[in-house]
Amino acid sequence: MTVQKYLYRLYQEFKGEILVLPGRTVLFAGGVLLFLLPLVWNHPYLLRIVAMTCIFAIYAASWDLLSGFVGQLNLGHAIFFGTAAYTSALLNLHLGLPPWLTIPVGAFGAVLMGLLIGVPCLRLKGQYLSLATLAFPIILMGLVLLFSPVTGGELGVSGLTRLAATRLREYYVTAGLAVVLCLAMWKITDSKLGIIFHAIREDEVAARASGINTPLYKVLAFCLSGFFAGLAGGLYAHFMRIAGPSTLGVLMSFQPIIWSIFGGIATIYGAVVGVFVLFPMVEFFRMAMEIRMLLFAGVIILVLRFMPEGLVPWLIDRLERQCPRCKERSAVTRRTCRVCGTPLRVPLRRAAPPHAGGAAATERGGD
Amino acid sequence: MKRRLMTIVALVLVLAMALTITAAVGGCKRGPKGVIKVGVAGPMQFIQGQHHWLGAELAAEEINQAGGVDIGGDKYLIELVKIDTNEILSVDDAAAAIERAITVDKVDFIVGTIRTEAALAMQEVAMDHQKIFIVCGASHTQLADKVAADYDRYKYWFRVTPINVGHLVTTSMLLLQHVGQVVRDELGIQTPKVAVIIEKAVAGDPLAAAAQMVIPSFGMQVVGVWRPSPTATDMTAELTAIRNSGANIIYTYFSASAGVTYAKQWGELQIPAASVGINVEAQAKGFMDATGGFGNYEFTLNTLARIKITDKTIPFYDKFVERSGQFPTYNAGTYDAIYIWKEAAERAASLDSDDIVAEMEKTDYHAAAGRIVFDEKHDVKWGPGFVTAVGTQWQDGELVCVWPYGWQGITYEGTVEYKLPPWMLGD
C-alpha cells in the first residue's frame, strides 16, 4: 500500500512538474529517447556521434553556467576541458588508474585551474575578462609543448584505457552522465545560488550592496563550471583515447559559445539542445564536405536572425505562455494560468473606426 | 507568413536529416560481391588529401583495368571511398570520419592520413574494428611503437610513406654531408661553416637542437641558428646575418610558405652559402613561379623524383603529373599502399584482415618510392637496398634528383650531379 501511495505521489509530482509544461515534456521525451536509441538502432557510428554529443552537451552547459548565468564571458573555456583531459590521460597512462577514478580527479584538476584563473581575474570585467580568459589555454598549450617528454608535445597522450569495454556501454556512460550532470547544473541555476549568480550578472554593484560576497561567488562559479567542463574533458580523453593539444585549441574554446548562443544562453537546457542540434548536423553535412562549414554558418545565421534569443527560448515562447500576474508559465493551449487562474488570452478589442464616433469612445472608456 | 515559412523550412530540414541518416545507417549493407572498398583518408580540402586521393585513384584504375584483385580465383574490383577527415582542424572529426567509413561505407581497408595527433585517434578506431590501416603521411614513430607494445591489437597498422621522422632527420643530414663534401672539393674549404635556419614551429624545436649537436661531428662548424616564422614574408634580416656570419652552407627546415620567401630572397640576394635540408614548398611544381625564378639551386629532401628508383617510379610520376599538373608528394604513396595490400591479399587468397596482415608482414615489394619491406613495428624500412628517400635540386628551372649520388654505392638512374650556386663559385 505504501509503495502504491509512493508511486501515486511520484506520478502526481511527474504530472505536476514535467507534463504540465510542453517544454519540459519535450525535454523529458528527448531524455527517454536517448536511453531507448540503442534498442532501436545499435550502430557504432550513430552511438559514437550521440556519445560525443552527450560529452559536448556537458561541456556547453558548463560554459553556460559560468558565462550565461554569472555573466563572466569566458573565451578560453578549453582550459578546463584540456586540463582535465591531460590530467586524466597522464594518470591513466603513468599510474594505470581506471577511467572512473581519473575522470573525477581530472575534474578536480580543472577546479584548481578554475581557482587559478578565477582569483586573478576577479577585478576584470567585460571584454578585459574575456581577453584574459582567452590567454589561459594558450599559455597552457605553450607549457604542454614545452614539457613534451611528459605531455607528448604536439602528439598528445595516447593509448588510454577505453571509457568502457564496448561502444554500447560507452554510450550509456556518456548519456547517463550527460543527463545527471546537466540536471545538476540546471538545479544549481534554479536554486538560491542560481539567484545569486543572476544577481551578479545583472548588477554586480547592487548585488554587493545587498550583502552578497560577489568575489567568492564568482570564484565559486569558475570552480563549478571548471568541474563540469573537466568531467567532459576526462570523458572525451577516454572516449577518444587521446588527449592532445587540440583539447586546448581555440576551436574547443569557441564551440561551447556557438552551441550555447544557438540554443539559448542562460538556460542550461538551451546549451544542451544547441549541441544536440548542431553537432549531429555538422556530421550530417559531411556528405557535402566542400561546403559543410558554409552550411553550418548559414544555419546559425538564419536561426539567430529569426530567433535572436536562441532556438529553445523561441520554441518555448510558442509552446508556453507566461502569466502576466504571477509570471509562471503555462501551456499555450490553456486559457488561464495553471497557478493563479489569471486569464492568459485577453481578447483584443479592435479600435473602432473613426466614423463610429462617440459609441466607440465610450467603449474604450474615453473621456 | 514568416512563421509559416520558418516552420516549412524546419520541417524540410528535419525530414531531410531523418531520410539521410536512415539511408546512411540503415542502408549500410556491404557492396555487391566482387568489389573491394578502399577508404582513402585525408584532409581533402588540402593538397595532402588531394594527393592521397590522386595516388589511390591511379592505383585503382590500373588494378581494375588489369582485371582487379584475384582472391582465390575470384576477381574483385577496387572501389575508392573518399574519407574527408578534416584532421588538420579537428581530431574528433577525423575519428568519426574513420568510424563512419568502416561501419557505414563498409570499407575493407584504409590508406592515408597526415597529422599524427589525428592519426593516433584514427588508429584506435581502426584497431577496434580490426581494419588494416596503412599510413601514407604521418611520420611519427609513436604510431609504430604501438605495434611493438601491443602487437595483437595494433598489428593491423602499417606505414608505407614517409620514412619515419628519425630517418627523415638522418637523411636530411646526409644531404648536408653531401653538400659539405662538394664545398670541400670545389671551394677547398675543409671545415665548412653552417648556418641553421629552422622555422619557428613545434616540429622544428628538436631538429634545431639535434642540428647543433650533430653537425660538428661532420667536420663542420655551426655559426648560428635562426628561427623565422613559418609564415614570414621577409627574411632579409636573417639572410643578411647569415651572409655576415661567413656561412658556406645553410641547413634549412621549412614546412610552410616561409620556404618560398626564404628561397626567393636567398637567390635574389645571392647569399654565398649553399642551401640544403627540408623545404616542403620546394617539392612543388609551382616553386619556380612562386619564387619569381629565384629558386634555382634550392636543395631539399624529397620522397619521389623522375628517376628510376624502380621500374614503377617514372610511369607513376608521369601519370601523376599528367593527371594533376603537380609533382607527387609523399602523400601520393597511397598508390604503393594499395598495390601492397593487393599483393598481400592475393597471396593470402583471403579477405580476412588477419590473413592479409600475415602476408603484409612478408612484403618485399618494388614500389614507386623504392623497395618496401616492413620492420617488426610494421614501419617501412629505410636504408641502402630499401626506401632511401631522395634529394632534389632545382637546376635551370627543372627539379632534378641529385641524391643519392654514390651514397652506399647507390645512384639511381637519372640522378645528376649536385651543383653549387654559381654566385658561390665567382662565375
GROMACS .gro file of C-alpha atoms in nm, chain A residues 110-307:
model
  198
  110ALA     CA    1   4.008   2.167  -1.367
  111VAL     CA    2   3.862   2.306  -1.043
  112LEU     CA    3   4.214   2.404  -0.935
  113MET     CA    4   4.255   2.568  -1.272
  114GLY     CA    5   3.926   2.750  -1.207
  115LEU     CA    6   4.077   2.885  -0.885
  116LEU     CA    7   4.395   2.984  -1.062
  117ILE     CA    8   4.200   3.174  -1.323
  118GLY     CA    9   3.918   3.299  -1.106
  119VAL     CA   10   4.128   3.467  -0.839
  120PRO     CA   11   4.350   3.685  -1.063
  121CYS     CA   12   4.055   3.765  -1.290
  122LEU     CA   13   3.831   3.890  -1.006
  123ARG     CA   14   3.900   4.254  -1.080
  124LEU     CA   15   3.847   4.216  -1.452
  125LYS     CA   16   3.515   4.276  -1.619
  126GLY     CA   17   3.359   4.258  -1.963
  127GLN     CA   18   3.590   4.233  -2.258
  128TYR     CA   19   3.901   4.255  -2.036
  129LEU     CA   20   3.797   3.940  -1.854
  130SER     CA   21   3.719   3.770  -2.185
  131LEU     CA   22   4.061   3.854  -2.327
  132ALA     CA   23   4.233   3.734  -2.010
  133THR     CA   24   4.047   3.402  -2.018
  134LEU     CA   25   4.134   3.362  -2.385
  135ALA     CA   26   4.502   3.376  -2.291
  136PHE     CA   27   4.498   3.088  -2.040
  137PRO     CA   28   4.458   2.793  -2.278
  138ILE     CA   29   4.726   2.945  -2.500
  139ILE     CA   30   4.961   2.962  -2.200
  140LEU     CA   31   4.882   2.602  -2.107
  141MET     CA   32   4.932   2.494  -2.469
  142GLY     CA   33   5.277   2.653  -2.452
  143LEU     CA   34   5.354   2.457  -2.135
  144VAL     CA   35   5.228   2.135  -2.294
  145LEU     CA   36   5.466   2.185  -2.584
  146LEU     CA   37   5.750   2.291  -2.354
  147PHE     CA   38   5.725   1.980  -2.137
  148SER     CA   39   5.677   1.743  -2.426
  149PRO     CA   40   5.855   1.446  -2.261
  150VAL     CA   41   5.567   1.436  -2.012
  151THR     CA   42   5.277   1.572  -2.217
  152GLY     CA   43   5.366   1.415  -2.550
  153GLY     CA   44   5.410   1.758  -2.711
  154GLU     CA   45   5.216   1.808  -3.029
  155LEU     CA   46   5.117   1.440  -3.039
  156GLY     CA   47   4.947   1.443  -2.701
  157VAL     CA   48   4.900   1.147  -2.469
  158SER     CA   49   4.757   0.845  -2.647
  159GLY     CA   50   4.683   0.479  -2.583
  160LEU     CA   51   4.444   0.545  -2.294
  161THR     CA   52   4.208   0.294  -2.142
  162ARG     CA   53   3.873   0.285  -2.313
  163LEU     CA   54   3.586   0.451  -2.130
  164ALA     CA   55   3.400   0.118  -2.121
  165ALA     CA   56   3.451  -0.222  -2.277
  166THR     CA   57   3.201  -0.179  -2.562
  167ARG     CA   58   3.058   0.108  -2.760
  168LEU     CA   59   2.713   0.040  -2.612
  169ARG     CA   60   2.847   0.073  -2.258
  170GLU     CA   61   3.040   0.385  -2.352
  171TYR     CA   62   2.718   0.525  -2.490
  172TYR     CA   63   2.523   0.460  -2.173
  173VAL     CA   64   2.801   0.600  -1.953
  174THR     CA   65   2.813   0.925  -2.151
  175ALA     CA   66   2.435   0.952  -2.193
  176GLY     CA   67   2.370   0.877  -1.825
  177LEU     CA   68   2.632   1.124  -1.708
  178ALA     CA   69   2.509   1.389  -1.951
  179VAL     CA   70   2.155   1.364  -1.814
  180VAL     CA   71   2.265   1.362  -1.450
  181LEU     CA   72   2.524   1.639  -1.482
  182CYS     CA   73   2.308   1.867  -1.695
  183LEU     CA   74   2.022   1.823  -1.450
  184ALA     CA   75   2.260   1.902  -1.166
  185MET     CA   76   2.370   2.221  -1.341
  186TRP     CA   77   2.009   2.315  -1.406
  187LYS     CA   78   1.922   2.256  -1.041
  188ILE     CA   79   2.216   2.474  -0.934
  189THR     CA   80   2.090   2.759  -1.150
  190ASP     CA   81   1.736   2.704  -1.022
  191SER     CA   82   1.848   2.724  -0.658
  192LYS     CA   83   1.934   3.012  -0.427
  193LEU     CA   84   2.286   3.000  -0.566
  194GLY     CA   85   2.139   3.048  -0.914
  195ILE     CA   86   1.960   3.362  -0.797
  196ILE     CA   87   2.287   3.500  -0.662
  197PHE     CA   88   2.454   3.420  -0.996
  198HIS     CA   89   2.172   3.602  -1.174
  199ALA     CA   90   2.210   3.899  -0.944
  200ILE     CA   91   2.585   3.922  -1.007
  201ARG     CA   92   2.527   3.912  -1.382
  202GLU     CA   93   2.254   4.174  -1.379
  203ASP     CA   94   2.416   4.424  -1.143
  204GLU     CA   95   2.726   4.329  -0.953
  205VAL     CA   96   2.738   4.654  -0.754
  206ALA     CA   97   2.378   4.614  -0.642
  207ALA     CA   98   2.443   4.251  -0.550
  208ARG     CA   99   2.741   4.354  -0.341
  209ALA     CA  100   2.539   4.631  -0.179
  210SER     CA  101   2.284   4.364  -0.083
  211GLY     CA  102   2.550   4.183   0.117
  212ILE     CA  103   2.648   3.920  -0.137
  213ASN     CA  104   3.016   3.832  -0.131
  214THR     CA  105   3.047   3.863  -0.509
  215PRO     CA  106   3.419   3.775  -0.541
  216LEU     CA  107   3.356   3.450  -0.355
  217TYR     CA  108   3.060   3.357  -0.573
  218LYS     CA  109   3.247   3.446  -0.891
  219VAL     CA  110   3.535   3.217  -0.795
  220LEU     CA  111   3.279   2.953  -0.699
  221ALA     CA  112   3.123   2.987  -1.045
  222PHE     CA  113   3.465   2.940  -1.208
  223CYS     CA  114   3.527   2.629  -0.997
  224LEU     CA  115   3.181   2.479  -1.056
  225SER     CA  116   3.199   2.543  -1.427
  226GLY     CA  117   3.553   2.405  -1.432
  227PHE     CA  118   3.438   2.090  -1.253
  228PHE     CA  119   3.166   2.010  -1.507
  229ALA     CA  120   3.383   2.106  -1.806
  230GLY     CA  121   3.656   1.892  -1.652
  231LEU     CA  122   3.428   1.590  -1.632
  232ALA     CA  123   3.353   1.641  -2.001
  233GLY     CA  124   3.726   1.669  -2.075
  234GLY     CA  125   3.804   1.345  -1.891
  235LEU     CA  126   3.522   1.164  -2.067
  236TYR     CA  127   3.648   1.295  -2.401
  237ALA     CA  128   4.005   1.177  -2.335
  238HIS     CA  129   3.893   0.824  -2.251
  239PHE     CA  130   3.638   0.810  -2.529
  240MET     CA  131   3.888   0.928  -2.792
  241ARG     CA  132   4.174   0.752  -2.611
  242ILE     CA  133   4.393   1.054  -2.672
  243ALA     CA  134   4.440   1.392  -2.506
  244GLY     CA  135   4.624   1.623  -2.739
  245PRO     CA  136   4.684   1.995  -2.791
  246SER     CA  137   4.356   2.018  -2.983
  247THR     CA  138   4.175   1.987  -2.647
  248LEU     CA  139   4.322   2.329  -2.563
  249GLY     CA  140   4.270   2.480  -2.906
  250VAL     CA  141   4.077   2.793  -2.992
  251LEU     CA  142   3.815   2.583  -3.171
  252MET     CA  143   3.750   2.392  -2.849
  253SER     CA  144   3.703   2.723  -2.665
  254PHE     CA  145   3.469   2.873  -2.922
  255GLN     CA  146   3.247   2.571  -2.982
  256PRO     CA  147   3.056   2.587  -2.649
  257ILE     CA  148   2.991   2.957  -2.711
  258ILE     CA  149   2.836   2.885  -3.050
  259TRP     CA  150   2.633   2.592  -2.916
  260SER     CA  151   2.504   2.790  -2.617
  261ILE     CA  152   2.413   3.104  -2.808
  262PHE     CA  153   2.246   2.896  -3.076
  263GLY     CA  154   2.039   2.702  -2.823
  264GLY     CA  155   1.968   2.991  -2.591
  265ILE     CA  156   2.203   3.143  -2.338
  266ALA     CA  157   2.145   3.137  -1.959
  267THR     CA  158   1.913   2.839  -1.968
  268ILE     CA  159   2.144   2.529  -1.944
  269TYR     CA  160   1.893   2.326  -2.146
  270GLY     CA  161   1.940   2.571  -2.435
  271ALA     CA  162   2.311   2.488  -2.449
  272VAL     CA  163   2.230   2.116  -2.434
  273VAL     CA  164   1.975   2.142  -2.715
  274GLY     CA  165   2.221   2.356  -2.912
  275VAL     CA  166   2.476   2.074  -2.902
  276PHE     CA  167   2.214   1.810  -2.983
  277VAL     CA  168   2.112   2.006  -3.292
  278LEU     CA  169   2.445   2.140  -3.415
  279PHE     CA  170   2.689   1.855  -3.350
  280PRO     CA  171   2.490   1.586  -3.539
  281MET     CA  172   2.403   1.845  -3.802
  282VAL     CA  173   2.772   1.910  -3.878
  283GLU     CA  174   2.817   1.534  -3.903
  284PHE     CA  175   2.516   1.517  -4.133
  285PHE     CA  176   2.671   1.784  -4.355
  286ARG     CA  177   2.970   1.554  -4.405
  287MET     CA  178   2.806   1.445  -4.728
  288ALA     CA  179   2.874   1.793  -4.867
  289MET     CA  180   3.224   1.832  -4.726
  290GLU     CA  181   3.328   2.118  -4.954
  291ILE     CA  182   3.050   2.344  -4.829
  292ARG     CA  183   2.999   2.191  -4.487
  293MET     CA  184   3.111   2.490  -4.283
  294LEU     CA  185   2.924   2.723  -4.515
  295LEU     CA  186   2.601   2.530  -4.450
  296PHE     CA  187   2.676   2.528  -4.079
  297ALA     CA  188   2.731   2.904  -4.077
  298GLY     CA  189   2.417   2.953  -4.286
  299VAL     CA  190   2.202   2.765  -4.035
  300ILE     CA  191   2.350   2.961  -3.743
  301ILE     CA  192   2.293   3.295  -3.915
  302LEU     CA  193   1.937   3.206  -4.015
  303VAL     CA  194   1.845   3.085  -3.668
  304LEU     CA  195   1.997   3.383  -3.493
  305ARG     CA  196   1.839   3.621  -3.744
  306PHE     CA  197   1.490   3.491  -3.680
  307MET     CA  198   1.540   3.366  -3.325
   0.00000   0.00000   0.00000
